[in-house]
PDB file of C-alpha atoms in Angstrom:
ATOM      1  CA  UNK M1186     -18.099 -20.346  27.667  1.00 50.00           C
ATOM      2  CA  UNK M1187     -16.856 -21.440  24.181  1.00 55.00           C
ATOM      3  CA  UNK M1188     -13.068 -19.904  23.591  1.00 56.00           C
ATOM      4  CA  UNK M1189     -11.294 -19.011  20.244  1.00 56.00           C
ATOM      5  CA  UNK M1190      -8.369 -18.085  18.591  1.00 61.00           C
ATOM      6  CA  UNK M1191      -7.667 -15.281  16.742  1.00 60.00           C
ATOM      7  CA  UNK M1192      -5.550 -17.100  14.503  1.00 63.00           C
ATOM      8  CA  UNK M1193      -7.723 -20.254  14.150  1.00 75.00           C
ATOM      9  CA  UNK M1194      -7.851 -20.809  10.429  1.00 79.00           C
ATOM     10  CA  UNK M1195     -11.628 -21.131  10.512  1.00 84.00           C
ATOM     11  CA  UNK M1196     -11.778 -17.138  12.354  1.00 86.00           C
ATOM     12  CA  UNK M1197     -11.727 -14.610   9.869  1.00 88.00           C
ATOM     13  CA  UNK M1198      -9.772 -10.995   9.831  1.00 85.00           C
ATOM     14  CA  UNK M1199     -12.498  -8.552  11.649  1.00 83.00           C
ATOM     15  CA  UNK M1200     -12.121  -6.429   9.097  1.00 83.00           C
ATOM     16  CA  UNK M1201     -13.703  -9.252   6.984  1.00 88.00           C
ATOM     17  CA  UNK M1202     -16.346  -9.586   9.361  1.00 88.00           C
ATOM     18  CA  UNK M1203     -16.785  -6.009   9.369  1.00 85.00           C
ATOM     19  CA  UNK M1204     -17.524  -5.597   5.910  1.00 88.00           C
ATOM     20  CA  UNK M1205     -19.629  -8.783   6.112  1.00 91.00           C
ATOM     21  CA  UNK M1206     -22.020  -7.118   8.484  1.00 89.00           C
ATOM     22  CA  UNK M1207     -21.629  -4.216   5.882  1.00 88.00           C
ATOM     23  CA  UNK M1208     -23.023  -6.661   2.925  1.00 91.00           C
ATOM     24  CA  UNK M1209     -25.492  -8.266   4.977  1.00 90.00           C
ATOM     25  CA  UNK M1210     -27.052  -4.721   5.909  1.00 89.00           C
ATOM     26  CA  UNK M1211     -27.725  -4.583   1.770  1.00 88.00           C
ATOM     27  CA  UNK M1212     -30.343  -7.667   1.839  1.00 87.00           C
ATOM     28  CA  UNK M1213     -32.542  -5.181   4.092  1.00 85.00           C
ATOM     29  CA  UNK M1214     -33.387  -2.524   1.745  1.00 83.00           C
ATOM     30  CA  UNK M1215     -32.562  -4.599  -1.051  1.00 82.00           C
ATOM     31  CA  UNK M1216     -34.568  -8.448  -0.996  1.00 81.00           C
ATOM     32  CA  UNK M1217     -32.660 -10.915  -2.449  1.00 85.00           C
ATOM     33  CA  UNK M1218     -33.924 -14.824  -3.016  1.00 85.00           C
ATOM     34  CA  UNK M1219     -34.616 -16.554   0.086  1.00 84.00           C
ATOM     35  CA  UNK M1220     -32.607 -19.981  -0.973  1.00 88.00           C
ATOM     36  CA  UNK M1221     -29.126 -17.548  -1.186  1.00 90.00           C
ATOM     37  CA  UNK M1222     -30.437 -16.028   2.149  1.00 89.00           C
ATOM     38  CA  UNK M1223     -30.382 -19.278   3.671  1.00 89.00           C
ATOM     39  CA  UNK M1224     -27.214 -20.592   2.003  1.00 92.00           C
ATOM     40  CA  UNK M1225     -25.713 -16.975   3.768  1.00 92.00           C
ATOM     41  CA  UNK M1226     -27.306 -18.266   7.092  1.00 91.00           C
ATOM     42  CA  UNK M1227     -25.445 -22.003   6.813  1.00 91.00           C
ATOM     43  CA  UNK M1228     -22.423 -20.514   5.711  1.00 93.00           C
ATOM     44  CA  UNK M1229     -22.030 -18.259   9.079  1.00 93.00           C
ATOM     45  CA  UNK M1230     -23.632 -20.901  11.094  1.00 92.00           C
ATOM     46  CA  UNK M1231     -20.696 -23.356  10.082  1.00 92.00           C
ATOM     47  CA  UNK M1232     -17.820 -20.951  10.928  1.00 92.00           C
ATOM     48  CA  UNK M1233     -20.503 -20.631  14.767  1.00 91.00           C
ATOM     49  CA  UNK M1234     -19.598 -23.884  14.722  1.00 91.00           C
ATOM     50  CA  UNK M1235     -15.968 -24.286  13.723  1.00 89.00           C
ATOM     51  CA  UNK M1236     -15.103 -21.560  15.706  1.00 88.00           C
ATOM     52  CA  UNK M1237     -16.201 -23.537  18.859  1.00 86.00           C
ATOM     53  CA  UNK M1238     -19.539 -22.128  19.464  1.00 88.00           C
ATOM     54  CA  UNK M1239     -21.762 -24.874  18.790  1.00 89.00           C
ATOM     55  CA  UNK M1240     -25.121 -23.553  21.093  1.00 90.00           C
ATOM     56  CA  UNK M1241     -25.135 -20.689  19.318  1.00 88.00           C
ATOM     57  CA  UNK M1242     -25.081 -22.625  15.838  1.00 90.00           C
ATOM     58  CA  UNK M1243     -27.939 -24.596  17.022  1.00 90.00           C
ATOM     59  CA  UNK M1244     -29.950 -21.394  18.648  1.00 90.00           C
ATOM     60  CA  UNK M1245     -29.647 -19.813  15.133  1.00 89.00           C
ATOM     61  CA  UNK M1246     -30.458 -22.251  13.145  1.00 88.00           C
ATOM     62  CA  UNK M1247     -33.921 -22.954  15.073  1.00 89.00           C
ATOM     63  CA  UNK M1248     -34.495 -19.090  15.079  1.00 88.00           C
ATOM     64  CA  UNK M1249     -34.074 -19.198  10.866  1.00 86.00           C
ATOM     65  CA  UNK M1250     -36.264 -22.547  10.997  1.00 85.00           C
ATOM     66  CA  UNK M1251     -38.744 -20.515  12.678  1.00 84.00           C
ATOM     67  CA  UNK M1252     -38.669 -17.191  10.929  1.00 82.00           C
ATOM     68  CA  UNK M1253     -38.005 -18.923   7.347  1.00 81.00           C
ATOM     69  CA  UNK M1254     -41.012 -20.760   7.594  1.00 80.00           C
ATOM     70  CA  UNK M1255     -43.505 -18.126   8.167  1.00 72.00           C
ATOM     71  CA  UNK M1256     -45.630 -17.100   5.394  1.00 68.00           C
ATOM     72  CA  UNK M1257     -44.919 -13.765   3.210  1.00 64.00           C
ATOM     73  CA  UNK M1258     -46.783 -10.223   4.017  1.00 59.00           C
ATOM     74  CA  UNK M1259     -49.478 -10.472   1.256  1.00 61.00           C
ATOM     75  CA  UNK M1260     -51.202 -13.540   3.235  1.00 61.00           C
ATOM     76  CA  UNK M1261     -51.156 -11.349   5.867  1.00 61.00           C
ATOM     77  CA  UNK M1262     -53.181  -9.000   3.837  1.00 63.00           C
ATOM     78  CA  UNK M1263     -56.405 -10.653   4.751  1.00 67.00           C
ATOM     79  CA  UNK M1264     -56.192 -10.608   8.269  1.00 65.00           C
ATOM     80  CA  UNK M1265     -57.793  -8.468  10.809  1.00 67.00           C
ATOM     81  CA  UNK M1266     -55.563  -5.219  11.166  1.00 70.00           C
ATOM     82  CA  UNK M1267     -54.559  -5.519  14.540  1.00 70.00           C
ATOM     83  CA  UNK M1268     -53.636  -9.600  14.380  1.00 68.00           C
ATOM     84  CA  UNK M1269     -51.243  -8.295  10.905  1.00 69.00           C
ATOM     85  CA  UNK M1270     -49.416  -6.157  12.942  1.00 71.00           C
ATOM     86  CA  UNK M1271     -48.696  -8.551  15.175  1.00 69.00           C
ATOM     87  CA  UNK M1272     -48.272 -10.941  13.011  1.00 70.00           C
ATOM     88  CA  UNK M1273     -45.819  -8.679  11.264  1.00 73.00           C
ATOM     89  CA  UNK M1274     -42.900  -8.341  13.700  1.00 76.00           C
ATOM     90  CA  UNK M1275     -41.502 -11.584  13.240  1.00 75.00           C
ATOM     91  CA  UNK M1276     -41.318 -10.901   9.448  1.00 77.00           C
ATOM     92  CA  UNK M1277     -39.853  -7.869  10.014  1.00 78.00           C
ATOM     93  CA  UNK M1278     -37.090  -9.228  12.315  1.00 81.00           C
ATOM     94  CA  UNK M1279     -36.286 -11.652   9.751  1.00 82.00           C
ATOM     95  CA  UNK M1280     -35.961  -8.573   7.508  1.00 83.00           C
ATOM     96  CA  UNK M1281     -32.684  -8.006   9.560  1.00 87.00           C
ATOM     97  CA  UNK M1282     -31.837 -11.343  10.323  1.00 88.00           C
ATOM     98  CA  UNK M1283     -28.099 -11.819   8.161  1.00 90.00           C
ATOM     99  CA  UNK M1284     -26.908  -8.123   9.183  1.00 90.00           C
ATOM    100  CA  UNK M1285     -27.718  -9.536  12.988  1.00 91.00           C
ATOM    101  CA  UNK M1286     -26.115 -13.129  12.734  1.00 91.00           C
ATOM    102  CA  UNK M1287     -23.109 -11.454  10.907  1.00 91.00           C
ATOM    103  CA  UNK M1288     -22.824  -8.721  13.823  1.00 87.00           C
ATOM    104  CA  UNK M1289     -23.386 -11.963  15.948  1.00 88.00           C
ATOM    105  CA  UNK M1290     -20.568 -13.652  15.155  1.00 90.00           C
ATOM    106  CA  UNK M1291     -18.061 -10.585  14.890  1.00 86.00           C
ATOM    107  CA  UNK M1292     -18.961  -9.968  18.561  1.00 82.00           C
ATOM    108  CA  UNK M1293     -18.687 -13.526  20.061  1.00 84.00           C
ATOM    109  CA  UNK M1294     -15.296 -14.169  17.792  1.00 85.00           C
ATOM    110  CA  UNK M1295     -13.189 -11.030  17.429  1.00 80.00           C
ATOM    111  CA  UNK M1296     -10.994  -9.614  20.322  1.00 77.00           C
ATOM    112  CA  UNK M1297     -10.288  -6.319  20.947  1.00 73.00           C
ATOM    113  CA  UNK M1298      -6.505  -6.553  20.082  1.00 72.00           C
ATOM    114  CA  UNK M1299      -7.306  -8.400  17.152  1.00 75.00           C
ATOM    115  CA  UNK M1300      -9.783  -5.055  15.818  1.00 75.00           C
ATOM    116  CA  UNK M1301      -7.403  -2.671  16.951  1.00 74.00           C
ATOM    117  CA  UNK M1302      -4.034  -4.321  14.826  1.00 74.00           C
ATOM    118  CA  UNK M1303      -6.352  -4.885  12.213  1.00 75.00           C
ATOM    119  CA  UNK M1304      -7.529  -1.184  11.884  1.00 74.00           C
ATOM    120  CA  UNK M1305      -4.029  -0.529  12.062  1.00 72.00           C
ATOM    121  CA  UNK M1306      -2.677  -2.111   9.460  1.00 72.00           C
ATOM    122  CA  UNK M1307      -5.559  -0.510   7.053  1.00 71.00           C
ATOM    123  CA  UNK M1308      -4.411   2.696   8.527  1.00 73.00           C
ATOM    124  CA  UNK M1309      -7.879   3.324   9.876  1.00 72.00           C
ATOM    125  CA  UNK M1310      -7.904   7.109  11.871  1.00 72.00           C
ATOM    126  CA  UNK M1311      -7.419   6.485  15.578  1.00 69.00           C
ATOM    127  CA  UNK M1312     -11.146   8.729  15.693  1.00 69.00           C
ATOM    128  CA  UNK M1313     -12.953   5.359  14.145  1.00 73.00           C
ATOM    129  CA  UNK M1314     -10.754   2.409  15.572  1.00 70.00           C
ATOM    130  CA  UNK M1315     -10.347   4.119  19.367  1.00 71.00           C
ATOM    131  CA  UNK M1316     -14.487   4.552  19.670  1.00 73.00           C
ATOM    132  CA  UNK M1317     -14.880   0.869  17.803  1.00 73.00           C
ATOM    133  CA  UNK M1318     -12.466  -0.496  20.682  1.00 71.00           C
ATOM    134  CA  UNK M1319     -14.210   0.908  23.499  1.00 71.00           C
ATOM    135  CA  UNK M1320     -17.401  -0.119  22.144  1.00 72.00           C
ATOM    136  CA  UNK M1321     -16.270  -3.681  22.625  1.00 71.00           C
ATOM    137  CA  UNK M1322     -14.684  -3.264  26.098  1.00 70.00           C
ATOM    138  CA  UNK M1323     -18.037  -1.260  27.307  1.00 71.00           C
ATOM    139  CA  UNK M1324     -20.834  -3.994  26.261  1.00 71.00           C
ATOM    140  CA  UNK M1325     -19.227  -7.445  27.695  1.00 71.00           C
ATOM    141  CA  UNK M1326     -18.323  -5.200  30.966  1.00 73.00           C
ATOM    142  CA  UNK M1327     -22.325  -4.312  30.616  1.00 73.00           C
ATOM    143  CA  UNK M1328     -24.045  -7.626  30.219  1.00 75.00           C
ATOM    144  CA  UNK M1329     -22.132  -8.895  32.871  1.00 77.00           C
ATOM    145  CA  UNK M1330     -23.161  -5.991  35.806  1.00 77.00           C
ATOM    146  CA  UNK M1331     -26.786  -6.203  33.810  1.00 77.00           C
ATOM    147  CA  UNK M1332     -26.658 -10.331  35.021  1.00 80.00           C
ATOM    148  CA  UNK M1333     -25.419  -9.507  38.546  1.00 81.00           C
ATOM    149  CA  UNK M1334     -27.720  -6.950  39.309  1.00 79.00           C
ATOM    150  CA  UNK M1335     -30.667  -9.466  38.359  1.00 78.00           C
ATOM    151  CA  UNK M1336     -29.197 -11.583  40.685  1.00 81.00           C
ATOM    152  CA  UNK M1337     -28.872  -9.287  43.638  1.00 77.00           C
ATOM    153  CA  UNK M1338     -32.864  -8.230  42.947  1.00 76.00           C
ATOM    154  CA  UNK M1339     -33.683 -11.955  42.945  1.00 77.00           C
ATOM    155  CA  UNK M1340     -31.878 -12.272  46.203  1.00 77.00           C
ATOM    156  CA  UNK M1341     -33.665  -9.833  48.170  1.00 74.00           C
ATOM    157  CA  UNK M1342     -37.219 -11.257  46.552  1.00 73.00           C
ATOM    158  CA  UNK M1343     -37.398  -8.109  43.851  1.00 71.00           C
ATOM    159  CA  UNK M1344     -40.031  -9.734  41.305  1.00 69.00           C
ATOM    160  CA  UNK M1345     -41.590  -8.214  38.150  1.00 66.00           C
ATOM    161  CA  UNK M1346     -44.558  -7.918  39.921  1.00 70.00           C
ATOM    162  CA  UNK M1347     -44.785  -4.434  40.175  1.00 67.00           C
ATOM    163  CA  UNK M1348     -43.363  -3.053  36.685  1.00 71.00           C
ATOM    164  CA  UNK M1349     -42.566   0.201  37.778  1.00 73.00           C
ATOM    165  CA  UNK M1350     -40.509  -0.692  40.391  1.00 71.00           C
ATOM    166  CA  UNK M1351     -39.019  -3.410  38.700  1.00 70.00           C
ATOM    167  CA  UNK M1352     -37.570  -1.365  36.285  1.00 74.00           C
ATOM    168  CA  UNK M1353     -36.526   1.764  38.833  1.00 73.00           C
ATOM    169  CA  UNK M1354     -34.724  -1.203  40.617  1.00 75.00           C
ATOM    170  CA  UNK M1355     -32.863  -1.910  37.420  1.00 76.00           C
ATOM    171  CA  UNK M1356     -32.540   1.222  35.811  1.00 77.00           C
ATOM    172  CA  UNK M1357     -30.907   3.385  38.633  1.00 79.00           C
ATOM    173  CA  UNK M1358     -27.941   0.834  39.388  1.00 79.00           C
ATOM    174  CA  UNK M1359     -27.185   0.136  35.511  1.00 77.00           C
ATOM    175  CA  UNK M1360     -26.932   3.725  34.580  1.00 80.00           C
ATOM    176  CA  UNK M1361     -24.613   4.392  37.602  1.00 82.00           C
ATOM    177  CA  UNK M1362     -22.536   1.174  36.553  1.00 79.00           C
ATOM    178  CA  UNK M1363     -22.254   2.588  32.991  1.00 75.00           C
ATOM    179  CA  UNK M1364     -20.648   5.561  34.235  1.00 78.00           C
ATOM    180  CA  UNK M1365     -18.377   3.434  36.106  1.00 79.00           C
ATOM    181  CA  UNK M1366     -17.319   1.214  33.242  1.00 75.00           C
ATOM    182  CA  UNK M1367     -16.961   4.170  30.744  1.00 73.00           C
ATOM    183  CA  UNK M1368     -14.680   5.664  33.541  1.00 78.00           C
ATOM    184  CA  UNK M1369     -12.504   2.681  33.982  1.00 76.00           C
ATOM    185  CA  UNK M1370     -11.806   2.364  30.183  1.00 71.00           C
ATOM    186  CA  UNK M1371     -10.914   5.950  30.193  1.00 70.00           C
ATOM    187  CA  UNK M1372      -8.435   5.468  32.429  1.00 72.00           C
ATOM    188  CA  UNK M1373      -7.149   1.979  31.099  1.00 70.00           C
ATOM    189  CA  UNK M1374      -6.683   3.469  28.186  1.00 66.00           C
ATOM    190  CA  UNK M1375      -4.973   7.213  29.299  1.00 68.00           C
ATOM    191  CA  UNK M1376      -2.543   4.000  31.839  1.00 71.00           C
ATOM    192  CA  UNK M1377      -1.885   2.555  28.009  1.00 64.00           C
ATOM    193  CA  UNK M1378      -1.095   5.808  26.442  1.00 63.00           C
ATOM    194  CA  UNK M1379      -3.600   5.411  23.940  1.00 63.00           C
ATOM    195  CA  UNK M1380      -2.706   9.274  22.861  1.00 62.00           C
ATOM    196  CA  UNK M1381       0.711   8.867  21.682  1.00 63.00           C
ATOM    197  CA  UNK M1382       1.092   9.237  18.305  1.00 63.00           C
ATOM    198  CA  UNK M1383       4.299   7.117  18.315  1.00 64.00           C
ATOM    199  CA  UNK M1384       3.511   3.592  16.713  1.00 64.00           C
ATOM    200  CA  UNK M1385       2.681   1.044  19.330  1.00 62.00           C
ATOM    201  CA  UNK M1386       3.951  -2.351  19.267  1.00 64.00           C
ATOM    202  CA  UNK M1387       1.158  -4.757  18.883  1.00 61.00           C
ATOM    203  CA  UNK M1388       0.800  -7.726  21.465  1.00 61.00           C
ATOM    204  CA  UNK M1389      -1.685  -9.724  18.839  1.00 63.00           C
ATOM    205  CA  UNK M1390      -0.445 -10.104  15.174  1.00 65.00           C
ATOM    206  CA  UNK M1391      -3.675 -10.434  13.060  1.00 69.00           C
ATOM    207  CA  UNK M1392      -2.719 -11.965   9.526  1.00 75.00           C
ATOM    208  CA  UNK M1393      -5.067 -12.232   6.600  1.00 79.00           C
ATOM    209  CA  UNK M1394      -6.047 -16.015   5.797  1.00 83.00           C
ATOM    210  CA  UNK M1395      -7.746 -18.121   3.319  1.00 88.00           C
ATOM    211  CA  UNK M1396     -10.858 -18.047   5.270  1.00 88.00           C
ATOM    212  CA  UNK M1397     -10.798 -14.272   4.945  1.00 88.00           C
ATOM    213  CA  UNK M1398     -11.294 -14.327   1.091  1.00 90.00           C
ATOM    214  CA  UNK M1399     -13.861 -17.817   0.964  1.00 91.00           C
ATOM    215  CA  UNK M1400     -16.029 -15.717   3.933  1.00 92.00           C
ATOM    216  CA  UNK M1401     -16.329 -12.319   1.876  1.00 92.00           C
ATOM    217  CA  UNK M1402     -16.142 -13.438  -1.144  1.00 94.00           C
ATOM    218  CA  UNK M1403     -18.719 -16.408  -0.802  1.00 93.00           C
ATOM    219  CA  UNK M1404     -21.506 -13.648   1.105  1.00 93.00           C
ATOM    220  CA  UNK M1405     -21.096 -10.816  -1.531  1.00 93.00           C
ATOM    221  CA  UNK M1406     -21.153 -13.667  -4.712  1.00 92.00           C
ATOM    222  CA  UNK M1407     -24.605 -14.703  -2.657  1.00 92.00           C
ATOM    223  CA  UNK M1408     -26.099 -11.538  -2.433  1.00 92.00           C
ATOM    224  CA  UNK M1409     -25.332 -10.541  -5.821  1.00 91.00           C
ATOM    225  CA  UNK M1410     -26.463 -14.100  -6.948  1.00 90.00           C
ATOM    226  CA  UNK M1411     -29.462 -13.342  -4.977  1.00 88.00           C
ATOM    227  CA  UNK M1412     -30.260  -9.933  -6.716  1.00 87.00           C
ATOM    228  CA  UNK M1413     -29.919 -11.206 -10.077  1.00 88.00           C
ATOM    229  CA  UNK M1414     -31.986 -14.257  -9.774  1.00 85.00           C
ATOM    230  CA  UNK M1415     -34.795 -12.045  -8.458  1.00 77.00           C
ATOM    231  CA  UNK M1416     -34.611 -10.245 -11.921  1.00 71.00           C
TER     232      UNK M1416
END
């Protein structure tokens, strides 16, 4: 699994990425030119790969390949109506593709300590940064019971076979592990004294860099760009 640092000078602030994801959300209720979408797409595919995760880059790019080069909704238009609806999802996804890649790469490059100093130093209300935190501790945690459950059901020869049970199989023991996990960060965090208002002393120092201003700046001057060429 690729590693990072927090302080690599090609990983920026999460706040940044933050309000990246926030900017990236605009393109789907508001189109902008597909050339500055794609530039948007190469721009956080190159800090993918910077940042060490260089399968990723490569998955994304082929997924934007794909989704870039289907044709628009009004060739669609003379389809038969049930082939246009299917026919429509991809477009769709691509619809929300840069708020996903952009959530993407926050994810896969930001550490928990790294949101939670950063939300401190904005002086972000412990009700927004606590419930951000957890969110981050609680999905990882998930995804990794989700994969060894799968592999416990193909142990004992549980196929997909029968759907029904398939998914009972599945179900039961992840909603039982999400309990679990939302328990043990409840506690981890009560052992941390996450409720004392004193000022805590942060292990990770997150400082603002270059990259910071060239990754915000670059993706709102796009979508802007974007808006106004359409006009």
């Amino acid at each position: 699994m690729p590693t990072f640092s927090v302080n690599s000078p090609f990983n920026p602030n999460p706040i940044s990425k933050i309000l990246v994801v926030l900017l990236a959300g605009l393109t789907v209720v508001n189109r902008i030119n597909i050339f500055f979408e794609l530039a948007i797409v190469c721009l956080i595919g190159i800090l993918f790969y910077l940042n060490g995760y260089k399968k990723t880059f490569f998955k994304w790019i082929i997924l934007c390949g794909i989704l870039y080069s289907l044709p628009n909704f009004m060739i669609f238009s003379t389809l038969n109506p049930i082939l246009k609806m299917f026919l429509s999802i991809p477009i769709v996804f691509r619809m929300f593709l840069l708020p996903f890649m952009a959530a993407n790469f926050m994810i896969k490059t930001s550490d928990v300590g790294a949101i939670i100093s950063s939300m401190d130093k904005l002086k972000i209300s412990k009700n927004l940064s606590i419930p951000i935190a957890v969110m981050f501790r609680f999905f990882p945690s998930f995804k990794d019971e989700k994969k060894n459950i799968k592999m416990a059901m193909k142990v004992r020869g549980i196929n997909f076979k029968n759907p029904i049970k398939y998914l009972e199989y599945v179900s039961v023991p992840l909603l039982i592990i999400s309990s679990n996990i939302a328990d043990d960060i409840a506690k981890a965090a009560e052992t941390k004294a996450i409720e004392n208002p004193i000022a805590k002393t942060r292990y990770i120092s997150v400082k603002i860099q270059l990259i910071d201003f060239v990754y915000v700046l670059a993706v709102a001057g796009l979508i802007v760009g974007g808006l106004i060429w359409l006009k």
